Coordinates of C-alpha atoms in Angstrom, one line a residue:
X11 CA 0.6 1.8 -117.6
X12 CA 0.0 -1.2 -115.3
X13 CA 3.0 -0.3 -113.6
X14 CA 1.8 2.8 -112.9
X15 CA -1.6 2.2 -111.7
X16 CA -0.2 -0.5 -109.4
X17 CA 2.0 1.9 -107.9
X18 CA -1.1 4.7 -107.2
X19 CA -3.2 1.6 -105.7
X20 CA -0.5 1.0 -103.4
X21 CA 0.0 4.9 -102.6
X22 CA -3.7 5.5 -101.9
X23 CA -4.1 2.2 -99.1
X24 CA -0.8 3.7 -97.9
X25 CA -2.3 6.7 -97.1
X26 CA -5.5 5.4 -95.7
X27 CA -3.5 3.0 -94.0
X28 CA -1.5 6.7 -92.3
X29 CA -4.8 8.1 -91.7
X30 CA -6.2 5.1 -89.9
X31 CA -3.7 4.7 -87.9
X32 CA -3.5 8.1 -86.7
X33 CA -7.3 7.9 -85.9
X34 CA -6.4 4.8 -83.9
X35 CA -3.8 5.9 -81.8
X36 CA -3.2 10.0 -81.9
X37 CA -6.1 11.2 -81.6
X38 CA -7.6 10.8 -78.0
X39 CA -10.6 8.9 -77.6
X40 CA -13.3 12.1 -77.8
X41 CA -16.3 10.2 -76.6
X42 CA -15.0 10.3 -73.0
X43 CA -13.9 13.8 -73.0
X44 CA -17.7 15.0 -71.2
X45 CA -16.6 13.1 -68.5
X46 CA -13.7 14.6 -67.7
X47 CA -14.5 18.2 -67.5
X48 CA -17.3 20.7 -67.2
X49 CA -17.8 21.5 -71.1
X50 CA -20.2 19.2 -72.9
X51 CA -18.2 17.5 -75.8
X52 CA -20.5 18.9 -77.7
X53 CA -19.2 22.8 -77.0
X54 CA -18.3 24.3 -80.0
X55 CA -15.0 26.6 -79.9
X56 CA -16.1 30.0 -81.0
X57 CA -13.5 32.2 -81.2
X58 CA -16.2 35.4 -82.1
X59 CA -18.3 34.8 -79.3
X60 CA -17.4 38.5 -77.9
X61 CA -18.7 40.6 -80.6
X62 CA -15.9 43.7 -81.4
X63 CA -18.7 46.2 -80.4
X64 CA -18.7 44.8 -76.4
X65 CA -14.8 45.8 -76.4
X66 CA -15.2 49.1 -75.1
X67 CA -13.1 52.2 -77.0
X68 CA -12.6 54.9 -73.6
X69 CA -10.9 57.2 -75.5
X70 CA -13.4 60.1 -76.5
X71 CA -14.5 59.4 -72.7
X72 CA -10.8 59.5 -71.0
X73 CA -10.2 62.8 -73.4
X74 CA -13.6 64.6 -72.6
X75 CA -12.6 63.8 -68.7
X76 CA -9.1 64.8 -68.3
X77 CA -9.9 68.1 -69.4
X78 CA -12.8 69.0 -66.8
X79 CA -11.2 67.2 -63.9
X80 CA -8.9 69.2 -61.9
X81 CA -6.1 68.9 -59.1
X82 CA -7.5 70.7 -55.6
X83 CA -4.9 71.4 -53.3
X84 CA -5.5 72.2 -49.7
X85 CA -3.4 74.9 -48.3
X86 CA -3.4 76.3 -44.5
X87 CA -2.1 78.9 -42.7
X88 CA 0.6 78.7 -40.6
X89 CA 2.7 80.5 -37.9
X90 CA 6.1 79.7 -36.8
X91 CA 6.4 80.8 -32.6
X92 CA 9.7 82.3 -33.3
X93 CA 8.3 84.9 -35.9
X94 CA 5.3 86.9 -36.3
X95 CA 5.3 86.4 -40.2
X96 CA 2.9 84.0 -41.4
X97 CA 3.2 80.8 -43.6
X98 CA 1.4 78.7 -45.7
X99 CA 1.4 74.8 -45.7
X100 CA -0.1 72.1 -48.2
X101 CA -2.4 70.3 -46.1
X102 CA -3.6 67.7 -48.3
X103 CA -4.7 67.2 -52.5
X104 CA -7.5 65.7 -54.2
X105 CA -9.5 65.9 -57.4
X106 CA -12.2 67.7 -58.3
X107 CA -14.8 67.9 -61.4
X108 CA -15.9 71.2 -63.5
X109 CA -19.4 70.5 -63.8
X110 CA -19.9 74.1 -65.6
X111 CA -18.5 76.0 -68.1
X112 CA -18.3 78.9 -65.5
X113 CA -16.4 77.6 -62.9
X114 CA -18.2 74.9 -60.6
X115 CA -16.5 72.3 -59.2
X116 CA -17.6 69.2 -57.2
X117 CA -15.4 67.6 -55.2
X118 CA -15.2 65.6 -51.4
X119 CA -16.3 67.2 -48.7
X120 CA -12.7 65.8 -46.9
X121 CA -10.5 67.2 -49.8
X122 CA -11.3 71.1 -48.5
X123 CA -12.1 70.6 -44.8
X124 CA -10.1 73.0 -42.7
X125 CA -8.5 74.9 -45.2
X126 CA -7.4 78.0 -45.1
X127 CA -7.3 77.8 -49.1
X128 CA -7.7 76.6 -52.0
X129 CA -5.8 76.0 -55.4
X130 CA -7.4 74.3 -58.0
X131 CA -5.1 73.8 -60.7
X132 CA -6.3 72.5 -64.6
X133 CA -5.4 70.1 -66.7
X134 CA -3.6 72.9 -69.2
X135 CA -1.2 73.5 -65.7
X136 CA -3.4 77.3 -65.2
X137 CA -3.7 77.7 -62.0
X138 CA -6.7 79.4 -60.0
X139 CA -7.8 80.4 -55.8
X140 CA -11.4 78.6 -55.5
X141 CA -14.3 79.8 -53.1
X142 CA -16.1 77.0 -51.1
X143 CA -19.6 77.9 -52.1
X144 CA -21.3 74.6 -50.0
X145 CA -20.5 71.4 -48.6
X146 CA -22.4 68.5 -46.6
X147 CA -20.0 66.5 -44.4
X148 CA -23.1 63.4 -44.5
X149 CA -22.4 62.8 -47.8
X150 CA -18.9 63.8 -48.5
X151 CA -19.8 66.1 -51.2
X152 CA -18.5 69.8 -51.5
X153 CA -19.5 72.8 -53.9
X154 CA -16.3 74.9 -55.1
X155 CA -16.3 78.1 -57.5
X156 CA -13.2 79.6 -59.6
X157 CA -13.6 82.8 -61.9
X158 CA -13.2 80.9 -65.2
X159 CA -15.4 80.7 -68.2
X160 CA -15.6 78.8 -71.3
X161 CA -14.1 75.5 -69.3
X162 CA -14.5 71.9 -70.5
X163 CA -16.8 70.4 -67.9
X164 CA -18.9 66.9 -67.3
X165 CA -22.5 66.2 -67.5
X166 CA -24.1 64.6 -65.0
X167 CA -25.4 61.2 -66.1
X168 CA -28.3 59.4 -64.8
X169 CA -26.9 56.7 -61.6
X170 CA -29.9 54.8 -61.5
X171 CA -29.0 53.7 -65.2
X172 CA -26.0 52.2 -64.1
X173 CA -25.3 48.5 -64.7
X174 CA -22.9 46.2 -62.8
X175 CA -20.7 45.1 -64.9
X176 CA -20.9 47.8 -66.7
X177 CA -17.5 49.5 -67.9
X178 CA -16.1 53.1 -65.9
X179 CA -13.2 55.1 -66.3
X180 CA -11.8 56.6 -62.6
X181 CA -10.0 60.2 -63.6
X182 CA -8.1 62.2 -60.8
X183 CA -4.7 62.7 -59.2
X184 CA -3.6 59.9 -57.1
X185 CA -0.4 60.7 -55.9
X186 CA -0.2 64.0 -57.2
X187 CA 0.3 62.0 -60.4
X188 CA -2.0 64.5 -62.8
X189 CA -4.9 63.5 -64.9
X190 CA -4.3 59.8 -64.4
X191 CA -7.2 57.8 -65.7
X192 CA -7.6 54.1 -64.8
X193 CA -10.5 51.6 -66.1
X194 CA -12.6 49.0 -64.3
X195 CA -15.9 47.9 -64.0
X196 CA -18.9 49.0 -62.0
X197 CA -18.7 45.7 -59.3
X198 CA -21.9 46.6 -56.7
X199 CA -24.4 49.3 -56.3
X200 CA -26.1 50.8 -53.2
X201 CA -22.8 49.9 -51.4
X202 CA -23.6 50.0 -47.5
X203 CA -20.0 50.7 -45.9
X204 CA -21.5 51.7 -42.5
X205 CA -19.1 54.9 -42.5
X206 CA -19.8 57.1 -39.4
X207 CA -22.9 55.1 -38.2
X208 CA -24.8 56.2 -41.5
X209 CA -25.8 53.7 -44.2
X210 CA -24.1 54.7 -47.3
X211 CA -25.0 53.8 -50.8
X212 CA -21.9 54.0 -52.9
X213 CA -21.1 52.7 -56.6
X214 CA -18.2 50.1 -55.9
X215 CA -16.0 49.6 -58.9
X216 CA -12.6 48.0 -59.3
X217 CA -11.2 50.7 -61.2
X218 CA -7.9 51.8 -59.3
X219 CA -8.4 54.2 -57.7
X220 CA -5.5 55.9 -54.6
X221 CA -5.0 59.0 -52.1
X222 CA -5.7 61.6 -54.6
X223 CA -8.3 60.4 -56.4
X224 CA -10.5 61.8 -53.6
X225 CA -13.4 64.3 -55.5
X226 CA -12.2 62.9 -59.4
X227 CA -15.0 61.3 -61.6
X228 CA -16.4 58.2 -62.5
X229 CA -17.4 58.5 -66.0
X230 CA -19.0 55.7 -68.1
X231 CA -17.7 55.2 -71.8
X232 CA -20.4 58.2 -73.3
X233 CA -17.8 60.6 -70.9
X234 CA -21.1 60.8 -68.3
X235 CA -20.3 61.8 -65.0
X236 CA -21.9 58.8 -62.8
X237 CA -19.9 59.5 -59.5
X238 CA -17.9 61.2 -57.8
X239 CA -14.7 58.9 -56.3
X240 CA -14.6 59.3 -52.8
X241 CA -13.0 56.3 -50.8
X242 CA -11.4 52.9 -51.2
X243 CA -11.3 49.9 -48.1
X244 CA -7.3 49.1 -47.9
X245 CA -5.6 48.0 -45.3
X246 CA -2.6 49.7 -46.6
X247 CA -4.2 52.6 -47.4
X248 CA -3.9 51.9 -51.2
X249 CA -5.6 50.6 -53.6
X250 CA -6.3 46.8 -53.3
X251 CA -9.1 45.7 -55.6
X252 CA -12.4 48.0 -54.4
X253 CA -13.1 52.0 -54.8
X254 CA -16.6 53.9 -53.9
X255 CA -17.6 56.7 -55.2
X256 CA -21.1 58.9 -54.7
X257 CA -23.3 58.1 -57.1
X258 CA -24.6 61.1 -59.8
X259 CA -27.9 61.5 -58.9
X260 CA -27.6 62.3 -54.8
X261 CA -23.9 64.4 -55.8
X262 CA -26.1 66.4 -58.5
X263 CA -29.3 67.1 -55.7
X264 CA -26.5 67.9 -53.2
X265 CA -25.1 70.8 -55.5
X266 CA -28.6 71.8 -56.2
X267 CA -29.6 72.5 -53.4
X268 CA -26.6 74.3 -52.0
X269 CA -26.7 76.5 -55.1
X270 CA -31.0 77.1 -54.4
X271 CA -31.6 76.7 -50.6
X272 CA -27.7 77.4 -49.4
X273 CA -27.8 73.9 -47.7
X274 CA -28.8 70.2 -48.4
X275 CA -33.1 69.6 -48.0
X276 CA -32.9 66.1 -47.4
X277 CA -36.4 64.6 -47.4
X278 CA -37.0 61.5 -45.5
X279 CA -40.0 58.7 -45.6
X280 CA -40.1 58.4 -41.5
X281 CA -40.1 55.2 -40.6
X282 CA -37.4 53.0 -39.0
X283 CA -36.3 49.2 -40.2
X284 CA -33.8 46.6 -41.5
X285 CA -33.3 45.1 -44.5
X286 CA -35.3 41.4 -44.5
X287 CA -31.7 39.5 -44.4
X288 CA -30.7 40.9 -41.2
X289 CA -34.3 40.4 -39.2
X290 CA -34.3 38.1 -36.1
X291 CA -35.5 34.6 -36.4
X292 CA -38.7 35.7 -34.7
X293 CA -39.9 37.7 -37.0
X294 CA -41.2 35.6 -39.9
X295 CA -41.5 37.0 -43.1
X296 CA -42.0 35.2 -46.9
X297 CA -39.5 37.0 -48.4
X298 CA -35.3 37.7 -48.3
X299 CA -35.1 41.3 -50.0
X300 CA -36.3 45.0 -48.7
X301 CA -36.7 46.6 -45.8
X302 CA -39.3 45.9 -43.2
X303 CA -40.5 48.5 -41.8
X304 CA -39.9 48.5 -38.1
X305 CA -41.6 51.6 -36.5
X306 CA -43.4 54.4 -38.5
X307 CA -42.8 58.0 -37.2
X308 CA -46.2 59.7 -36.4
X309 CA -47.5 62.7 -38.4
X310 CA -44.6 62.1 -41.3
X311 CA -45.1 61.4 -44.6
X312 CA -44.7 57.4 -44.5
X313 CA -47.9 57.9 -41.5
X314 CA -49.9 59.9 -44.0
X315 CA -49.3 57.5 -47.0
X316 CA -50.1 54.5 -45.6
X317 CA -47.1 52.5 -44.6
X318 CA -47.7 50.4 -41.4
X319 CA -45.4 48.5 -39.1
X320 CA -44.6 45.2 -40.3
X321 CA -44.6 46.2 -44.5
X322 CA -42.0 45.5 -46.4
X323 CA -40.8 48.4 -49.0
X324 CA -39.6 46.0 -52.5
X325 CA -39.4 49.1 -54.4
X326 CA -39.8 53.1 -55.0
X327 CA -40.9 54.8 -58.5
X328 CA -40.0 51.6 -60.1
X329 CA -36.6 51.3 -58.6
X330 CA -36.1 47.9 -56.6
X331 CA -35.3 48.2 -53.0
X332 CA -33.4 44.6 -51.6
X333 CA -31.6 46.1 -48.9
X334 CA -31.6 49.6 -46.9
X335 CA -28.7 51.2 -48.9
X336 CA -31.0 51.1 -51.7
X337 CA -33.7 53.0 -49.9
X338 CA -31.0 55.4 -48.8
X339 CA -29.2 55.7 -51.9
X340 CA -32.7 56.2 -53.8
X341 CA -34.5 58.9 -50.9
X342 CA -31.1 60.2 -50.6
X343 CA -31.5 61.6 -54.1
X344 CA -35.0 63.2 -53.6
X345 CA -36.2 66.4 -51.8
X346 CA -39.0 67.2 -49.3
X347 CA -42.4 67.2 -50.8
X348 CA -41.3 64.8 -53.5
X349 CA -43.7 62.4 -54.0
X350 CA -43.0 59.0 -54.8
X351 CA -44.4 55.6 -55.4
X352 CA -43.9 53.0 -53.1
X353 CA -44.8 49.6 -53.4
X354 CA -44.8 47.4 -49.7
X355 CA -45.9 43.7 -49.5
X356 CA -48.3 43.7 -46.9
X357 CA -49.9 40.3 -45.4
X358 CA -48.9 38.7 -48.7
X359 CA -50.2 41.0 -51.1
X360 CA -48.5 44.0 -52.6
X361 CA -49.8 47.7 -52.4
X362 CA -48.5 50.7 -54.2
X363 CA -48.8 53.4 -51.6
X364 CA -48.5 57.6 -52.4
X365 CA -46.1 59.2 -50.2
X366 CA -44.9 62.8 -49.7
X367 CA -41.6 63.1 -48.2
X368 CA -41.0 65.6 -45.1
X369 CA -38.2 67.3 -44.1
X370 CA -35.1 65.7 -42.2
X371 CA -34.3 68.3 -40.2
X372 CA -30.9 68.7 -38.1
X373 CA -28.5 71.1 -36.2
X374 CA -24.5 70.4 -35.4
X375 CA -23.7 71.6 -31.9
X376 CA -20.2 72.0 -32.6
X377 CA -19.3 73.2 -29.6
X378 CA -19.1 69.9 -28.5
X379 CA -19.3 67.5 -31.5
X380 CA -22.7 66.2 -31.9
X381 CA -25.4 66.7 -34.4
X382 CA -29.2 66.1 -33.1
X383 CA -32.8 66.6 -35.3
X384 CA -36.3 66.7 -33.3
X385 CA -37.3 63.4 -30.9
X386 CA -40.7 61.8 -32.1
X387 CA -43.3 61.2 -29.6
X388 CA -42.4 57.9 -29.8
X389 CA -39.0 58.8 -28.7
X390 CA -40.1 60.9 -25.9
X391 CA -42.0 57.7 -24.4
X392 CA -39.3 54.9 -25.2
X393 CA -36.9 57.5 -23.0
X394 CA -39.8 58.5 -20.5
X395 CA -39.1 62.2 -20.4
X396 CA -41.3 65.2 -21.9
X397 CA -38.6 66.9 -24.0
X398 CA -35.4 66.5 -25.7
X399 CA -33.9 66.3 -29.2
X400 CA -32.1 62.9 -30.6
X401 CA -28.3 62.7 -31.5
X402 CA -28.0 61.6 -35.1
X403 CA -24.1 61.3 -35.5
X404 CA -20.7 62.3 -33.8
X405 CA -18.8 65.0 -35.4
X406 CA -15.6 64.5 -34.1
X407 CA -13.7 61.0 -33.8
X408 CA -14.1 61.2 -30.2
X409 CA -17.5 62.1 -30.4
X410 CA -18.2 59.0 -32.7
X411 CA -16.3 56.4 -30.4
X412 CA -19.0 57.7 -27.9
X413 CA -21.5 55.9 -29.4
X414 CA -24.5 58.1 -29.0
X415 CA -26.6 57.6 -31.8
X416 CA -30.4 57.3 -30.6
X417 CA -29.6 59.4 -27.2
X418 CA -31.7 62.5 -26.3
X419 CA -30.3 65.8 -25.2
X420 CA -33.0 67.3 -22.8
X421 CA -31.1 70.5 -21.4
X422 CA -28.5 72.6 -22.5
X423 CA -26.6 74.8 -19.8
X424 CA -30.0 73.3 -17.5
X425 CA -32.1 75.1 -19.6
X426 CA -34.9 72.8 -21.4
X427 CA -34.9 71.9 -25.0
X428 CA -37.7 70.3 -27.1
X429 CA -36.5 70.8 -30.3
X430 CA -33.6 71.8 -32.4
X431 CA -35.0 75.9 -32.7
X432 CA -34.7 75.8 -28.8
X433 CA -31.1 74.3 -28.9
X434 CA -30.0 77.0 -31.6
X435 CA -31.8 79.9 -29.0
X436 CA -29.5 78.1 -26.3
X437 CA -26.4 78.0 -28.5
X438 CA -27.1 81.9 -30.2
X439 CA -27.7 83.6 -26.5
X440 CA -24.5 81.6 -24.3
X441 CA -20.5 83.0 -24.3
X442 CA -19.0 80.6 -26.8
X443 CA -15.8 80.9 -24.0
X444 CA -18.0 79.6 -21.1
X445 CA -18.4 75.8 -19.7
X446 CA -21.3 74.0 -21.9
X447 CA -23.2 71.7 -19.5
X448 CA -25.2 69.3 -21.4
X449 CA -28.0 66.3 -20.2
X450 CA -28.4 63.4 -21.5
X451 CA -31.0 60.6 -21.7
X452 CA -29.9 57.4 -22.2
X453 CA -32.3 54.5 -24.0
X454 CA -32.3 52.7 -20.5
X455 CA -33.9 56.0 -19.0
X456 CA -30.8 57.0 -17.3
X457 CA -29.9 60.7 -16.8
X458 CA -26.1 61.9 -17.0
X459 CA -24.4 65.3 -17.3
X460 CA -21.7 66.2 -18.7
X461 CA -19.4 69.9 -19.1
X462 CA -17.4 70.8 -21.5
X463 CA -15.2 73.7 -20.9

């Protein structure tokens, strides 16, 4: 029994004799290890620190989406010079979303331009010749109808509701590959990409999304339609890590008011600015977000509510406004007459200030690429001249390389214009074959004409 006893004392300093030692030298001295890296010693390892319920299940959303987005194809007319029989070409494909169980579609605005028609073909393979019922180049956003019923179609969700960092599925047709859906997150709102000398306000989201995609949805995980996938920045011209698309609320108003008023009513606050961040070093201001309001455009709604030069607009009904594509994005998605809230600091203090939007009014002259809306007064005096109307945008690339935002149009065909009615008179009366003079007013005062035959 001695024996035996003598043998366990012996196995149990043995063992502590093992342990010690591997204290001593395996195990790395663990009082040093916060200096050496940017977790505290302290940091516990949690392995269930991501709950299971924050890894997101797209399955009932990718199955509700494949069904009501569709493959547009954009066919045109063609004819060969040694043959009076006519052909048909396949110009170009996109996507496009049933947002009705009777047959509307939304889609880009570049998917159908120029066609001569369209196919719209389902995820089932049926196939089906679609009527463009609206569109509004601005935007990018098109209106299409096929004689279906019973369809599987997506809701609109609310935009302003979504989160960055917020998980999105993309659904379309890149490639002509058919109802592909890729997943990403939702990486910036109120995206400014400065496309055609407008400020945009696009959801960004790294989602993959390629040429095809054009007009498919952006759906978050509840199978909500959030926005409408409309371009990527590449310089490959595939995808490399960022995708836009219009955001829910401005595509929805867009197809509401083609369906009620047969074009877009785009209400505007009238005034003119910069977001804070980009203000000269002159102009001093105590804050870095919103837009300061520059200039305020007499008799609009902006005049009427209150806003004065020199505010600065922090938010709209509750919605927070740190840079201009946010007031774009957020006006962009109202009507005229709306009404809305908006709070402006003002000599330090902040005032909430009722405004009731106007109508942006405009007219393409496509005869020679340029849209124009009515010159202010203030316009009129900057320029020195008694009438004209103001180019908003080029039509045409050319047009746009031109660079004549802000210039005034004072005669068409030498015949006086002071506001877009008079130019449509002008345009409704002349031979559509005859030379188009038009003069134009430059911002330094400077008069040039140009024809167009």
């Amino acid at each position: 029994m001695r024996k035996l006893f003598s043998l366990l004392l012996v196995s149990i300093m043995g063992g502590a004799l093992t342990l010690g030692s591997y204290l001593l030298f395996i195990e790395d001295e663990p009082v040093y290890v916060e200096d050496k890296g940017s977790i505290p010693a302290y940091t516990p390892v949690n392995f269930e620190a991501v709950p299971g319920s924050a890894i997101a299940d797209f399955t009932e959303a990718a199955d509700k989406s494949v069904h009501a987005v569709v493959h547009v194809k954009n066919i045109t007319e063609t004819r060969s010079p040694f043959s009076s029989r006519a052909g048909t070409a396949l110009q170009g494909t996109g996507s496009g979303v049933i947002i009705s169980p009777d047959g509307y579609i939304v889609t880009n605005n570049h998917v159908i331009q120029n066609a001569s028609k369209l196919q719209v073909t389902l995820n089932n393979n049926e196939n089906y010749m679609a009527q463009v019922i609206g569109s509004d180049p601005t935007t990018d956003i098109a209106l299409l109808k096929i004689e279906a019923e019973d369809l599987d179609y997506l809701p609109f969700g609310n935009s302003n509701n979504a989160r960055i960092g917020e998980w999105v599925l993309a659904v379309g047709n890149p490639f002509n590959l058919t109802s592909t859906v890729t997943a990403g997150i939702i990486s910036a709102k109120s995206r400014d990409l400065g496309m055609d000398s407008n400020v945009s306000s696009f959801i960004q989201t790294d989602a993959a999304i390629n040429p095809g995609n054009s007009g498919g949805a952006l759906v978050n995980v509840h199978g909500e339609l959030i926005g409408i996938n409309t371009a990527i920045t590449s310089q490959t011209g595939s995808y490399v890590g960022y995708a836009f698309a219009v955001p829910s609320n401005n595509a929805r108003k867009i197809v509401e008011d083609i369906l009620e008023f047969g074009d877009v009513q785009q209400g505007i606050l009238g005034i003119r600015g910069s977001q804070v961040s980009r203000l000269p070093a002159e102009i001093e201001v105590n804050t870095t977000e919103g837009v300061y309001v520059a200039e305020v455009e007499q008799g609009s709604g902006a005049d009427k509510g209150g806003i004065r030069e020199g505010d600065i607009i922090n938010q709209i009904d509750n919605v927070e406004i740190r840079k201009f594509s946010d007031l774009k994005g957020y006006i962009g998605s109202k009507r005229p007459n709306d009404v809305v809230q908006v709070k402006v600091l003002r000599d330090g203090e902040e005032k909430t200030l009722r405004v009731k939007l106007t109508k942006y009014e405009v007219y393409q002259i496509k005869a020679i690429g340029l849209e124009v809306t009515n010159a202010s007064s203030e316009d009129l005096a900057r320029n020195k001249v008694k009438n004209g109307v103001k180019i908003t945008r080029g039509l045409t690339p050319q047009m746009q390389s031109e660079r004549l935002t802000g210039t005034l149009i004072t005669a068409i065909d030498n015949i006086p214009v002071e506001d877009i009615d008079d130019v449509k008179e002008v345009m409704a009366r002349r031979n559509s074959s005859d030379p188009i003079s038009v003069t134009f007013v430059a911002p330094n005062g400077e008069k040039q004409k140009y024809v167009w035959r």
